[in-house]
Amino acid sequence: MTATVDISAREAEVLALVGEHLSNAEIAARLFISVRTVESHVSSLLRKLSVPDRRALAQYAPAQHTSAQPRADATTPEPVLPTPLTSFVGRARERAELAEMIRRDRQVTAVGPGGVGKTRLALTVAADVADEYADGVWFVDLVPISSPDVAVVAAAVGLALGLGEQPGTGMDESVPAALADRHALLVLDNCEHVRDGVAPFIEQLLAACPNVTVLATSRARLLVPFERAYAVPPMSLSGDGGSDAVALFMDRAAAGGWPPNHALREQVAEFCQGLDGMALAIELAAARWTTLGLDGLTDGLSDQLRMLAGGARSDDRHRSVRAALDWSHALLEPDDQVLLRRVSVFAKSFTTQSAAEVAATDKGSVAVGLARLAEQSLLVVLASPAGTRYRALETIRQYGREQLADSDETSEVRLRHLRWCLDDAGALETVGTDWRAQFDAVADDLRTALAWAGDRPELRTEAGALARILAELTFTRHLLGESQQRYEQAAALADAADAAPLLRQAAAVAGCRMRGDDMYRLNRSAADAARRAGDDAAAAADLATAATSSYRFASKFVRAMPQGEVFALVAEAQEMAGTDPAACAAVALAEAGRALTEAFGAADGSSGTGVAATVARAERAVDLAHRTGDPPAESAALDTLAGALSWSGDPFAAAATVRRRVALLASVSNGPTATHELIDALAEATEAGLGVGDLQGARKWARRLADHPMLVEVGHRASSQLLVADALAGNVDEVLTRSALFLEAWQRAGRPTGSALGPAVAGVGMIHGLRDDSDARREWSDVHDRLGIPSDRAFGYHSVYESITLLHNGDPDSAADRLATDPADVWQSVTWVWLHWYVALRAEAAVLSGSPDAGPRVAEAKDVVAGNPVAGAIVERAEALLIDDRERLYATAPTFDAAGCRYQAARTRVLAGGEHVVAGSTALAEVGMSPMGPIRPV
């Protein structure tokens, strides 16, 4: 029976997006709310809709909410996964005891043999105590996992929590970070087969998350620190006809439409005694009540139980389940016996069509057989918008696989399952709103089939093909860690010629994950594979690419690559390249990258290679890459050219080069290499736009970067460039809203350090300084301190932001002191983004502070920033102030407006004085900024 529940409009939106299999971060980005808010809505929906986990919620969502509209008449379905669609019976004492243990201890393991009812009890107790956990109760079914690896276990937990993979961070780090400040209960079901991965995961999780409690179910203890084991007993047999065992039998038997006579309760009690009170055995027997009656049930089981009698009590319990399974199996029609054992190879739910293909039986016969198996409680029926699906409980799956082995059919059926996986995975279209659901429905089966085939030499080709398909699908699904693993696995199963391109793809995925060391390793492995295949030119290109990665993506490396090793790679690549166009282009790029790195690393900007020669090297690399017709290769060369042009003092040419790079990648497919290049190009385009005063263009590129699906799980990284653009433009509301989400994402990611986030964090602090909010500014200053950025790396943007704040507050003397250093002495800190801002503000501070150097600084700044609309207008305004030309000063306001720099436009009107002060002050107030400080006469 269903009950009406009240779902809010926002919950309806979240539910619809859960139905699209989006992660919490993706939902947050789509609705522009915090991840924490999404978590709260998901937790509320799980309770309201009485479904046990996120997968069940996703299955329910599209059936009831095809659009993001509130449904006042939404109804609560029966539980979907992972339990059968039946009510929970009895166990009042066990529920109370286990609930009390959870309240007292942070790690409790419900232990017992298969079929005793561990999962049902754990889920019921979790529901009982759910209201005691502010951040909800989360259920994770570990049955589909085939690898006892910590990272795999963490990935399963992350999926249940709605976490996506964060580039640069493993799931074993992301899950503890996400739960670090949460008060939640995590239920890990069926841990026994992955104990080696579950145990260290739990230990790490509880150490990092002081308010998280773990309730696990397992056939054996996990043996982790502080574990409290609760031995789940069989259904109670005391009380004769009033026992829990009898209540369970009567309830399940009545479901067939023919309730047992209460006069039979004493005989039912005796029968349940023979089954040792094992819940699964009782349910299987009760399913036969309507056809056999109690006499038939007793006669059918008594001989088997007698034969299996003896031994320890725990063994008896296993044997009673075995007896019930053997007995249920024996009563099946021969065709149904065959069907049951053959569908046991499915890791998750399956359709009638899938079962027909794997069982090698016509679809009509399979449909009838599956229905009969479901009637006997050997399969669970799952309703979904796409049609009916079936699933076997883990104990029955294990029994079916044993029967498969006994019939000597394992290899034959597993092979058909493998081929079904290949066909199904190959047919998946990675487009449309429902492809994620399609992939998620078969993903565990693909992994299971690959695990079986991967160890069989005779299936090397099929296993390699499935690994490659799974690598591509998991990349599109943004499971980057698994994608890299699968590409490497596919390469290991391929011959040398086919392995090399797979390893190159793996290297590109590593780049998307921000794993520079893996990029380097995998490109070198690709070179080794190409060399084994006799392709020296390809090997040369791979060696050169490995060297180039150490230059271009040095910040992604854990260990700095020894320069001698990198130089040796380039030299080796030169010897092997010959006249091959792609190899020559790769070598040219490596040489250009080396020259630029040496030049930029020199204290005075000089090196063995002059400016013109360095630019020429980069231009040659671009030309050679262009001739190959490979857009990602050309993009990499354009990146190096942009850096060389910026170093040479031509930021406008650098910005044009970066725009060319983005345009080049616009029509390239979204594979690993192109995706890695595009993300880097968008970030570079944003910075280049900021550097030349193209604030509107910078915001456009930053918006594309923030919206890129590969970065949605790292909201702090994705939105950092947009925060910088909005801060410099003076878009206060946007900064305040986005900075809250930035901070939440940064904290959720474990507060990562590094220079990349510094300009965004300091920019938010500047906005709070302009708003005269000292507490908020101090908070963001503390965040910046935690990033651990060396002072020389922060000098450029700190000088710009602080001088803007000081000038706003009427302290030009301090601003002039902050900008006193000649740009030539700090060129490495102010180049690229900050040079024009630094020079222009330096000129204005000199004028307003009455410096005797004001005139020369203004003249120098005009030459440096020529062509930059924002910096040029700041210098023009400074010169107007210097000569006291208020009309000329006011004329700069429309320039700022046109450039999208609303703060500087308002500041100009205040500086213009007279009738313009009111308009300028009003504009500042409207965006939430404090009034400007007193203006000293020039």
PDB file of C-alpha atoms in Angstrom, residues 786-917:
ATOM      1  CA  ARG A 786      46.325  27.698   3.969  1.00  0.00           C
ATOM      2  CA  LEU A 787      47.063  27.411   0.252  1.00  0.00           C
ATOM      3  CA  GLY A 788      50.758  27.637   1.085  1.00  0.00           C
ATOM      4  CA  ILE A 789      51.677  29.853  -1.876  1.00  0.00           C
ATOM      5  CA  PRO A 790      55.252  31.269  -1.911  1.00  0.00           C
ATOM      6  CA  SER A 791      55.267  35.050  -1.631  1.00  0.00           C
ATOM      7  CA  ASP A 792      56.965  35.557  -4.983  1.00  0.00           C
ATOM      8  CA  ARG A 793      54.218  33.572  -6.730  1.00  0.00           C
ATOM      9  CA  ALA A 794      51.545  35.715  -5.052  1.00  0.00           C
ATOM     10  CA  PHE A 795      53.281  39.076  -5.475  1.00  0.00           C
ATOM     11  CA  GLY A 796      51.583  40.081  -8.732  1.00  0.00           C
ATOM     12  CA  TYR A 797      47.948  39.566  -7.848  1.00  0.00           C
ATOM     13  CA  HIS A 798      48.392  40.575  -4.211  1.00  0.00           C
ATOM     14  CA  SER A 799      49.887  43.878  -5.298  1.00  0.00           C
ATOM     15  CA  VAL A 800      47.022  44.535  -7.707  1.00  0.00           C
ATOM     16  CA  TYR A 801      44.240  43.572  -5.316  1.00  0.00           C
ATOM     17  CA  GLU A 802      45.698  45.384  -2.313  1.00  0.00           C
ATOM     18  CA  SER A 803      46.399  48.559  -4.249  1.00  0.00           C
ATOM     19  CA  ILE A 804      42.814  48.623  -5.573  1.00  0.00           C
ATOM     20  CA  THR A 805      41.549  48.326  -1.978  1.00  0.00           C
ATOM     21  CA  LEU A 806      43.961  50.934  -0.628  1.00  0.00           C
ATOM     22  CA  LEU A 807      43.090  53.413  -3.378  1.00  0.00           C
ATOM     23  CA  HIS A 808      39.392  52.820  -2.735  1.00  0.00           C
ATOM     24  CA  ASN A 809      39.871  53.552   0.957  1.00  0.00           C
ATOM     25  CA  GLY A 810      41.720  56.814   0.278  1.00  0.00           C
ATOM     26  CA  ASP A 811      45.244  55.613   1.110  1.00  0.00           C
ATOM     27  CA  PRO A 812      47.289  56.249  -2.058  1.00  0.00           C
ATOM     28  CA  ASP A 813      50.549  56.436  -0.098  1.00  0.00           C
ATOM     29  CA  SER A 814      50.270  52.818   1.017  1.00  0.00           C
ATOM     30  CA  ALA A 815      49.161  51.830  -2.466  1.00  0.00           C
ATOM     31  CA  ALA A 816      52.241  53.515  -3.944  1.00  0.00           C
ATOM     32  CA  ASP A 817      54.453  51.677  -1.445  1.00  0.00           C
ATOM     33  CA  ARG A 818      52.817  48.367  -2.380  1.00  0.00           C
ATOM     34  CA  LEU A 819      53.568  49.075  -6.053  1.00  0.00           C
ATOM     35  CA  ALA A 820      56.975  50.648  -5.565  1.00  0.00           C
ATOM     36  CA  THR A 821      58.972  47.802  -7.094  1.00  0.00           C
ATOM     37  CA  ASP A 822      59.844  48.357 -10.726  1.00  0.00           C
ATOM     38  CA  PRO A 823      58.071  45.800 -12.925  1.00  0.00           C
ATOM     39  CA  ALA A 824      61.389  44.809 -14.492  1.00  0.00           C
ATOM     40  CA  ASP A 825      62.546  43.575 -11.078  1.00  0.00           C
ATOM     41  CA  VAL A 826      59.501  41.348 -10.546  1.00  0.00           C
ATOM     42  CA  TRP A 827      58.730  40.491 -14.174  1.00  0.00           C
ATOM     43  CA  GLN A 828      58.134  36.809 -13.427  1.00  0.00           C
ATOM     44  CA  SER A 829      55.461  37.668 -10.854  1.00  0.00           C
ATOM     45  CA  VAL A 830      53.546  40.187 -12.938  1.00  0.00           C
ATOM     46  CA  THR A 831      53.848  38.806 -16.450  1.00  0.00           C
ATOM     47  CA  TRP A 832      50.895  37.239 -18.331  1.00  0.00           C
ATOM     48  CA  VAL A 833      47.853  38.423 -16.299  1.00  0.00           C
ATOM     49  CA  TRP A 834      49.042  41.069 -13.924  1.00  0.00           C
ATOM     50  CA  LEU A 835      51.578  43.274 -15.754  1.00  0.00           C
ATOM     51  CA  HIS A 836      49.123  45.782 -17.270  1.00  0.00           C
ATOM     52  CA  TRP A 837      47.084  45.988 -14.075  1.00  0.00           C
ATOM     53  CA  TYR A 838      50.245  46.491 -12.012  1.00  0.00           C
ATOM     54  CA  VAL A 839      51.663  49.204 -14.282  1.00  0.00           C
ATOM     55  CA  ALA A 840      48.366  51.097 -14.612  1.00  0.00           C
ATOM     56  CA  LEU A 841      47.576  51.089 -10.889  1.00  0.00           C
ATOM     57  CA  ARG A 842      51.195  52.023 -10.148  1.00  0.00           C
ATOM     58  CA  ALA A 843      50.724  55.136 -12.266  1.00  0.00           C
ATOM     59  CA  GLU A 844      47.444  56.081 -10.565  1.00  0.00           C
ATOM     60  CA  ALA A 845      48.880  55.531  -7.065  1.00  0.00           C
ATOM     61  CA  ALA A 846      51.864  57.731  -7.949  1.00  0.00           C
ATOM     62  CA  VAL A 847      49.547  60.533  -9.101  1.00  0.00           C
ATOM     63  CA  LEU A 848      47.194  60.369  -6.112  1.00  0.00           C
ATOM     64  CA  SER A 849      50.044  60.149  -3.602  1.00  0.00           C
ATOM     65  CA  GLY A 850      51.749  63.195  -5.148  1.00  0.00           C
ATOM     66  CA  SER A 851      54.894  61.290  -6.069  1.00  0.00           C
ATOM     67  CA  PRO A 852      57.486  63.269  -8.023  1.00  0.00           C
ATOM     68  CA  ASP A 853      57.758  60.244 -10.319  1.00  0.00           C
ATOM     69  CA  ALA A 854      54.076  60.448 -11.259  1.00  0.00           C
ATOM     70  CA  GLY A 855      54.654  61.986 -14.694  1.00  0.00           C
ATOM     71  CA  PRO A 856      57.299  59.498 -15.840  1.00  0.00           C
ATOM     72  CA  ARG A 857      55.281  56.588 -14.496  1.00  0.00           C
ATOM     73  CA  VAL A 858      52.180  57.689 -16.375  1.00  0.00           C
ATOM     74  CA  ALA A 859      54.192  58.082 -19.582  1.00  0.00           C
ATOM     75  CA  GLU A 860      55.838  54.697 -19.127  1.00  0.00           C
ATOM     76  CA  ALA A 861      52.482  53.048 -18.364  1.00  0.00           C
ATOM     77  CA  LYS A 862      50.857  54.494 -21.506  1.00  0.00           C
ATOM     78  CA  ASP A 863      53.467  52.737 -23.635  1.00  0.00           C
ATOM     79  CA  VAL A 864      53.159  49.419 -21.793  1.00  0.00           C
ATOM     80  CA  VAL A 865      49.336  49.142 -21.732  1.00  0.00           C
ATOM     81  CA  ALA A 866      48.587  50.584 -25.168  1.00  0.00           C
ATOM     82  CA  GLY A 867      45.700  48.595 -26.625  1.00  0.00           C
ATOM     83  CA  ASN A 868      44.338  47.405 -23.261  1.00  0.00           C
ATOM     84  CA  PRO A 869      40.945  49.116 -22.789  1.00  0.00           C
ATOM     85  CA  VAL A 870      40.780  48.753 -19.010  1.00  0.00           C
ATOM     86  CA  ALA A 871      44.406  49.412 -18.098  1.00  0.00           C
ATOM     87  CA  GLY A 872      44.536  52.130 -20.747  1.00  0.00           C
ATOM     88  CA  ALA A 873      41.511  53.864 -19.223  1.00  0.00           C
ATOM     89  CA  ILE A 874      43.078  53.675 -15.739  1.00  0.00           C
ATOM     90  CA  VAL A 875      46.240  55.350 -17.076  1.00  0.00           C
ATOM     91  CA  GLU A 876      44.176  57.895 -19.017  1.00  0.00           C
ATOM     92  CA  ARG A 877      42.293  58.662 -15.814  1.00  0.00           C
ATOM     93  CA  ALA A 878      45.564  59.026 -13.905  1.00  0.00           C
ATOM     94  CA  GLU A 879      46.938  61.463 -16.470  1.00  0.00           C
ATOM     95  CA  ALA A 880      43.697  63.470 -16.323  1.00  0.00           C
ATOM     96  CA  LEU A 881      44.046  63.610 -12.542  1.00  0.00           C
ATOM     97  CA  LEU A 882      47.653  64.682 -12.908  1.00  0.00           C
ATOM     98  CA  ILE A 883      46.748  67.664 -15.106  1.00  0.00           C
ATOM     99  CA  ASP A 884      43.430  68.255 -13.326  1.00  0.00           C
ATOM    100  CA  ASP A 885      41.316  67.731 -16.443  1.00  0.00           C
ATOM    101  CA  ARG A 886      38.027  66.568 -14.885  1.00  0.00           C
ATOM    102  CA  GLU A 887      36.189  66.418 -18.198  1.00  0.00           C
ATOM    103  CA  ARG A 888      38.832  64.134 -19.657  1.00  0.00           C
ATOM    104  CA  LEU A 889      38.766  62.080 -16.476  1.00  0.00           C
ATOM    105  CA  TYR A 890      34.986  61.646 -16.645  1.00  0.00           C
ATOM    106  CA  ALA A 891      35.248  60.611 -20.296  1.00  0.00           C
ATOM    107  CA  THR A 892      36.947  57.369 -19.218  1.00  0.00           C
ATOM    108  CA  ALA A 893      33.765  56.145 -17.479  1.00  0.00           C
ATOM    109  CA  PRO A 894      32.023  54.968 -20.702  1.00  0.00           C
ATOM    110  CA  THR A 895      35.205  53.076 -21.628  1.00  0.00           C
ATOM    111  CA  PHE A 896      35.003  51.139 -18.378  1.00  0.00           C
ATOM    112  CA  ASP A 897      31.301  50.545 -18.893  1.00  0.00           C
ATOM    113  CA  ALA A 898      31.882  49.192 -22.399  1.00  0.00           C
ATOM    114  CA  ALA A 899      34.634  46.907 -21.083  1.00  0.00           C
ATOM    115  CA  GLY A 900      32.296  45.484 -18.420  1.00  0.00           C
ATOM    116  CA  CYS A 901      34.351  46.945 -15.562  1.00  0.00           C
ATOM    117  CA  ARG A 902      31.573  48.382 -13.453  1.00  0.00           C
ATOM    118  CA  TYR A 903      33.695  49.107 -10.379  1.00  0.00           C
ATOM    119  CA  GLN A 904      36.202  51.281 -12.226  1.00  0.00           C
ATOM    120  CA  ALA A 905      33.338  53.068 -13.993  1.00  0.00           C
ATOM    121  CA  ALA A 906      31.767  53.973 -10.643  1.00  0.00           C
ATOM    122  CA  ARG A 907      35.161  54.967  -9.222  1.00  0.00           C
ATOM    123  CA  THR A 908      35.728  57.266 -12.189  1.00  0.00           C
ATOM    124  CA  ARG A 909      32.484  59.132 -11.532  1.00  0.00           C
ATOM    125  CA  VAL A 910      33.415  59.694  -7.884  1.00  0.00           C
ATOM    126  CA  LEU A 911      36.906  60.858  -8.848  1.00  0.00           C
ATOM    127  CA  ALA A 912      35.368  63.259 -11.393  1.00  0.00           C
ATOM    128  CA  GLY A 913      33.770  65.136  -8.511  1.00  0.00           C
ATOM    129  CA  GLY A 914      30.986  67.669  -8.661  1.00  0.00           C
ATOM    130  CA  GLU A 915      27.652  66.431  -9.961  1.00  0.00           C
ATOM    131  CA  HIS A 916      29.128  63.034 -10.839  1.00  0.00           C
ATOM    132  CA  VAL A 917      29.910  62.041  -7.242  1.00  0.00           C
TER     133      VAL A 917
END
